[in-house]
């Protein structure tokens, strides 16, 4: 079982890949996110023709999460029209406490709880996020000490 430890602001979560689930006759990989304080969240992703889709159980909708064919400047919105995205760059850099990344896909996401810049590395997926130019999320090699 592959796991990622992801720092998010002043807390963290451990993400593990779980068994797949099917929704609307499509099979999604399930990622469980167990937060430091005990809460859990689930992410449902599938890939088709290089495009990564995310399923939202609450709205029973599927949205594009990442499309590598989008060019810098390309915009799109979630299926429910509540979130807005834009490809900023394919050459982004992110420096965290533990690592430095280059040649990253950078996506600006305008969500109900703020605007974020998400960073993705080919073959690794999500590696971190910024808000107002401040790194607020990144991969960590181990669970932080309390």
PDB file of C-alpha atoms in Angstrom:
ATOM      1  CA  UNK A   1       0.000   0.000   0.000  1.00  0.00           C
ATOM      2  CA  UNK A   2       1.568   3.264  -1.161  1.00  0.00           C
ATOM      3  CA  UNK A   3       1.149   6.165   1.205  1.00  0.00           C
ATOM      4  CA  UNK A   4       1.877   9.857   1.007  1.00  0.00           C
ATOM      5  CA  UNK A   5       2.260  12.178   3.948  1.00  0.00           C
ATOM      6  CA  UNK A   6       1.006  15.618   2.997  1.00  0.00           C
ATOM      7  CA  UNK A   7       1.436  18.723   5.103  1.00  0.00           C
ATOM      8  CA  UNK A   8      -1.507  21.124   4.792  1.00  0.00           C
ATOM      9  CA  UNK A   9      -1.064  24.449   6.598  1.00  0.00           C
ATOM     10  CA  UNK A  10      -0.605  23.608  10.298  1.00  0.00           C
ATOM     11  CA  UNK A  11      -1.789  20.001  10.077  1.00  0.00           C
ATOM     12  CA  UNK A  12      -1.248  16.969   7.852  1.00  0.00           C
ATOM     13  CA  UNK A  13      -2.936  13.942   6.380  1.00  0.00           C
ATOM     14  CA  UNK A  14      -1.790  10.507   5.316  1.00  0.00           C
ATOM     15  CA  UNK A  15      -3.079   9.455   1.915  1.00  0.00           C
ATOM     16  CA  UNK A  16      -3.357   5.770   1.025  1.00  0.00           C
ATOM     17  CA  UNK A  17      -4.587   4.079  -2.117  1.00  0.00           C
ATOM     18  CA  UNK A  18      -7.627   1.916  -1.364  1.00  0.00           C
ATOM     19  CA  UNK A  19      -9.714  -0.531  -3.418  1.00  0.00           C
ATOM     20  CA  UNK A  20     -11.403   0.830  -6.549  1.00  0.00           C
ATOM     21  CA  UNK A  21     -15.101   1.752  -6.647  1.00  0.00           C
ATOM     22  CA  UNK A  22     -17.557   2.098  -9.477  1.00  0.00           C
ATOM     23  CA  UNK A  23     -19.865   5.066  -9.954  1.00  0.00           C
ATOM     24  CA  UNK A  24     -22.052   5.623 -13.017  1.00  0.00           C
ATOM     25  CA  UNK A  25     -20.438   2.576 -14.680  1.00  0.00           C
ATOM     26  CA  UNK A  26     -16.948   4.086 -14.370  1.00  0.00           C
ATOM     27  CA  UNK A  27     -14.179   2.666 -12.181  1.00  0.00           C
ATOM     28  CA  UNK A  28     -12.339   5.104  -9.883  1.00  0.00           C
ATOM     29  CA  UNK A  29      -9.183   4.679  -7.830  1.00  0.00           C
ATOM     30  CA  UNK A  30      -9.970   5.574  -4.234  1.00  0.00           C
ATOM     31  CA  UNK A  31      -7.535   7.577  -2.120  1.00  0.00           C
ATOM     32  CA  UNK A  32      -8.265   7.821   1.583  1.00  0.00           C
ATOM     33  CA  UNK A  33      -7.005  10.917   3.361  1.00  0.00           C
ATOM     34  CA  UNK A  34      -6.736  10.415   7.112  1.00  0.00           C
ATOM     35  CA  UNK A  35      -6.191  13.737   8.861  1.00  0.00           C
ATOM     36  CA  UNK A  36      -4.040  14.311  11.948  1.00  0.00           C
ATOM     37  CA  UNK A  37      -7.082  14.998  14.147  1.00  0.00           C
ATOM     38  CA  UNK A  38      -8.870  11.840  12.979  1.00  0.00           C
ATOM     39  CA  UNK A  39     -11.114  13.087  10.181  1.00  0.00           C
ATOM     40  CA  UNK A  40     -11.266  11.201   6.877  1.00  0.00           C
ATOM     41  CA  UNK A  41     -11.856  12.272   3.296  1.00  0.00           C
ATOM     42  CA  UNK A  42     -11.932  10.266   0.088  1.00  0.00           C
ATOM     43  CA  UNK A  43     -10.760  11.217  -3.374  1.00  0.00           C
ATOM     44  CA  UNK A  44     -12.111   9.329  -6.423  1.00  0.00           C
ATOM     45  CA  UNK A  45      -9.938   9.552  -9.543  1.00  0.00           C
ATOM     46  CA  UNK A  46      -9.820   7.818 -12.902  1.00  0.00           C
ATOM     47  CA  UNK A  47      -7.719   8.302 -15.996  1.00  0.00           C
ATOM     48  CA  UNK A  48      -8.906   8.070 -19.574  1.00  0.00           C
ATOM     49  CA  UNK A  49      -6.824   9.047 -22.608  1.00  0.00           C
ATOM     50  CA  UNK A  50      -4.328  10.800 -20.310  1.00  0.00           C
ATOM     51  CA  UNK A  51      -7.009  12.971 -18.691  1.00  0.00           C
ATOM     52  CA  UNK A  52      -7.545  12.605 -14.944  1.00  0.00           C
ATOM     53  CA  UNK A  53     -11.170  12.883 -13.817  1.00  0.00           C
ATOM     54  CA  UNK A  54     -12.464  13.344 -10.274  1.00  0.00           C
ATOM     55  CA  UNK A  55     -15.830  12.068  -9.099  1.00  0.00           C
ATOM     56  CA  UNK A  56     -17.750  14.038  -6.470  1.00  0.00           C
ATOM     57  CA  UNK A  57     -20.075  11.787  -4.461  1.00  0.00           C
ATOM     58  CA  UNK A  58     -21.999  14.730  -3.002  1.00  0.00           C
ATOM     59  CA  UNK A  59     -23.071  16.087  -6.390  1.00  0.00           C
ATOM     60  CA  UNK A  60     -22.803  12.823  -8.379  1.00  0.00           C
ATOM     61  CA  UNK A  61     -20.709  14.668 -10.963  1.00  0.00           C
ATOM     62  CA  UNK A  62     -17.383  14.104 -12.661  1.00  0.00           C
ATOM     63  CA  UNK A  63     -14.952  16.927 -13.425  1.00  0.00           C
ATOM     64  CA  UNK A  64     -11.589  17.215 -15.160  1.00  0.00           C
ATOM     65  CA  UNK A  65      -8.841  17.369 -12.564  1.00  0.00           C
ATOM     66  CA  UNK A  66      -5.842  17.413 -14.930  1.00  0.00           C
ATOM     67  CA  UNK A  67      -5.672  17.377 -18.717  1.00  0.00           C
ATOM     68  CA  UNK A  68      -2.058  17.338 -19.957  1.00  0.00           C
ATOM     69  CA  UNK A  69      -3.215  18.510 -23.398  1.00  0.00           C
ATOM     70  CA  UNK A  70      -4.377  21.842 -21.988  1.00  0.00           C
ATOM     71  CA  UNK A  71      -2.031  24.672 -22.872  1.00  0.00           C
ATOM     72  CA  UNK A  72      -0.903  27.378 -20.453  1.00  0.00           C
ATOM     73  CA  UNK A  73      -3.809  29.799 -20.080  1.00  0.00           C
ATOM     74  CA  UNK A  74      -6.487  27.120 -20.620  1.00  0.00           C
ATOM     75  CA  UNK A  75      -9.488  27.533 -18.274  1.00  0.00           C
ATOM     76  CA  UNK A  76     -12.232  25.147 -17.201  1.00  0.00           C
ATOM     77  CA  UNK A  77     -14.728  24.722 -14.397  1.00  0.00           C
ATOM     78  CA  UNK A  78     -16.013  21.863 -12.276  1.00  0.00           C
ATOM     79  CA  UNK A  79     -19.128  20.035 -13.470  1.00  0.00           C
ATOM     80  CA  UNK A  80     -21.217  21.722 -10.770  1.00  0.00           C
ATOM     81  CA  UNK A  81     -19.906  25.194 -11.744  1.00  0.00           C
ATOM     82  CA  UNK A  82     -18.592  25.968  -8.246  1.00  0.00           C
ATOM     83  CA  UNK A  83     -14.838  25.736  -8.893  1.00  0.00           C
ATOM     84  CA  UNK A  84     -12.720  27.366 -11.602  1.00  0.00           C
ATOM     85  CA  UNK A  85      -9.311  26.286 -12.850  1.00  0.00           C
ATOM     86  CA  UNK A  86      -6.565  27.636 -15.079  1.00  0.00           C
ATOM     87  CA  UNK A  87      -3.287  26.106 -16.264  1.00  0.00           C
ATOM     88  CA  UNK A  88      -0.586  28.571 -15.248  1.00  0.00           C
ATOM     89  CA  UNK A  89       2.569  26.734 -16.362  1.00  0.00           C
ATOM     90  CA  UNK A  90       4.241  23.443 -17.136  1.00  0.00           C
ATOM     91  CA  UNK A  91       7.570  24.728 -15.859  1.00  0.00           C
ATOM     92  CA  UNK A  92       6.665  25.596 -12.281  1.00  0.00           C
ATOM     93  CA  UNK A  93       8.973  25.197  -9.309  1.00  0.00           C
ATOM     94  CA  UNK A  94       8.136  24.476  -5.693  1.00  0.00           C
ATOM     95  CA  UNK A  95      10.517  24.514  -2.751  1.00  0.00           C
ATOM     96  CA  UNK A  96       9.386  22.914   0.471  1.00  0.00           C
ATOM     97  CA  UNK A  97      11.042  22.174   3.780  1.00  0.00           C
ATOM     98  CA  UNK A  98      12.089  18.755   2.450  1.00  0.00           C
ATOM     99  CA  UNK A  99      12.489  19.012  -1.306  1.00  0.00           C
ATOM    100  CA  UNK A 100      12.749  21.192  -4.379  1.00  0.00           C
ATOM    101  CA  UNK A 101      10.768  20.388  -7.527  1.00  0.00           C
ATOM    102  CA  UNK A 102      11.099  21.679 -11.074  1.00  0.00           C
ATOM    103  CA  UNK A 103       9.130  21.387 -14.322  1.00  0.00           C
ATOM    104  CA  UNK A 104       5.805  21.142 -12.523  1.00  0.00           C
ATOM    105  CA  UNK A 105       2.306  21.598 -13.838  1.00  0.00           C
ATOM    106  CA  UNK A 106       0.816  24.570 -11.973  1.00  0.00           C
ATOM    107  CA  UNK A 107      -2.962  24.957 -11.806  1.00  0.00           C
ATOM    108  CA  UNK A 108      -4.771  27.886 -10.199  1.00  0.00           C
ATOM    109  CA  UNK A 109      -7.963  26.748  -8.484  1.00  0.00           C
ATOM    110  CA  UNK A 110     -10.629  29.189  -7.348  1.00  0.00           C
ATOM    111  CA  UNK A 111     -12.692  27.366  -4.748  1.00  0.00           C
ATOM    112  CA  UNK A 112     -15.281  28.351  -2.165  1.00  0.00           C
ATOM    113  CA  UNK A 113     -12.627  28.368   0.566  1.00  0.00           C
ATOM    114  CA  UNK A 114      -9.957  30.316  -1.355  1.00  0.00           C
ATOM    115  CA  UNK A 115      -7.669  30.513  -4.353  1.00  0.00           C
ATOM    116  CA  UNK A 116      -4.826  28.012  -4.489  1.00  0.00           C
ATOM    117  CA  UNK A 117      -1.986  27.119  -6.817  1.00  0.00           C
ATOM    118  CA  UNK A 118      -1.640  23.336  -7.028  1.00  0.00           C
ATOM    119  CA  UNK A 119       1.621  21.736  -8.187  1.00  0.00           C
ATOM    120  CA  UNK A 120       1.823  18.365  -9.953  1.00  0.00           C
ATOM    121  CA  UNK A 121       4.830  16.315 -11.038  1.00  0.00           C
ATOM    122  CA  UNK A 122       4.580  13.844 -13.898  1.00  0.00           C
ATOM    123  CA  UNK A 123       4.601  10.320 -12.470  1.00  0.00           C
ATOM    124  CA  UNK A 124       4.148  11.555  -8.892  1.00  0.00           C
ATOM    125  CA  UNK A 125       0.951  13.577  -9.037  1.00  0.00           C
ATOM    126  CA  UNK A 126       0.269  16.204  -6.386  1.00  0.00           C
ATOM    127  CA  UNK A 127       3.408  17.573  -4.689  1.00  0.00           C
ATOM    128  CA  UNK A 128       2.188  20.770  -3.039  1.00  0.00           C
ATOM    129  CA  UNK A 129       0.220  24.003  -3.013  1.00  0.00           C
ATOM    130  CA  UNK A 130       0.624  27.723  -2.489  1.00  0.00           C
ATOM    131  CA  UNK A 131      -1.800  30.380  -1.372  1.00  0.00           C
ATOM    132  CA  UNK A 132      -0.868  34.039  -1.831  1.00  0.00           C
ATOM    133  CA  UNK A 133       2.705  33.004  -2.826  1.00  0.00           C
ATOM    134  CA  UNK A 134       3.160  31.088   0.462  1.00  0.00           C
ATOM    135  CA  UNK A 135       3.771  27.330   0.397  1.00  0.00           C
ATOM    136  CA  UNK A 136       0.932  25.841   2.458  1.00  0.00           C
ATOM    137  CA  UNK A 137       1.139  22.201   1.417  1.00  0.00           C
ATOM    138  CA  UNK A 138       3.882  19.767   0.445  1.00  0.00           C
ATOM    139  CA  UNK A 139       4.922  16.132   0.588  1.00  0.00           C
ATOM    140  CA  UNK A 140       6.768  15.077   3.727  1.00  0.00           C
ATOM    141  CA  UNK A 141       9.055  12.064   4.194  1.00  0.00           C
ATOM    142  CA  UNK A 142       7.436  11.094   7.510  1.00  0.00           C
ATOM    143  CA  UNK A 143       4.605  11.997   9.878  1.00  0.00           C
ATOM    144  CA  UNK A 144       5.527  15.204  11.754  1.00  0.00           C
ATOM    145  CA  UNK A 145       6.130  15.052  15.487  1.00  0.00           C
ATOM    146  CA  UNK A 146       3.340  16.659  17.489  1.00  0.00           C
TER     147      UNK A 146
END
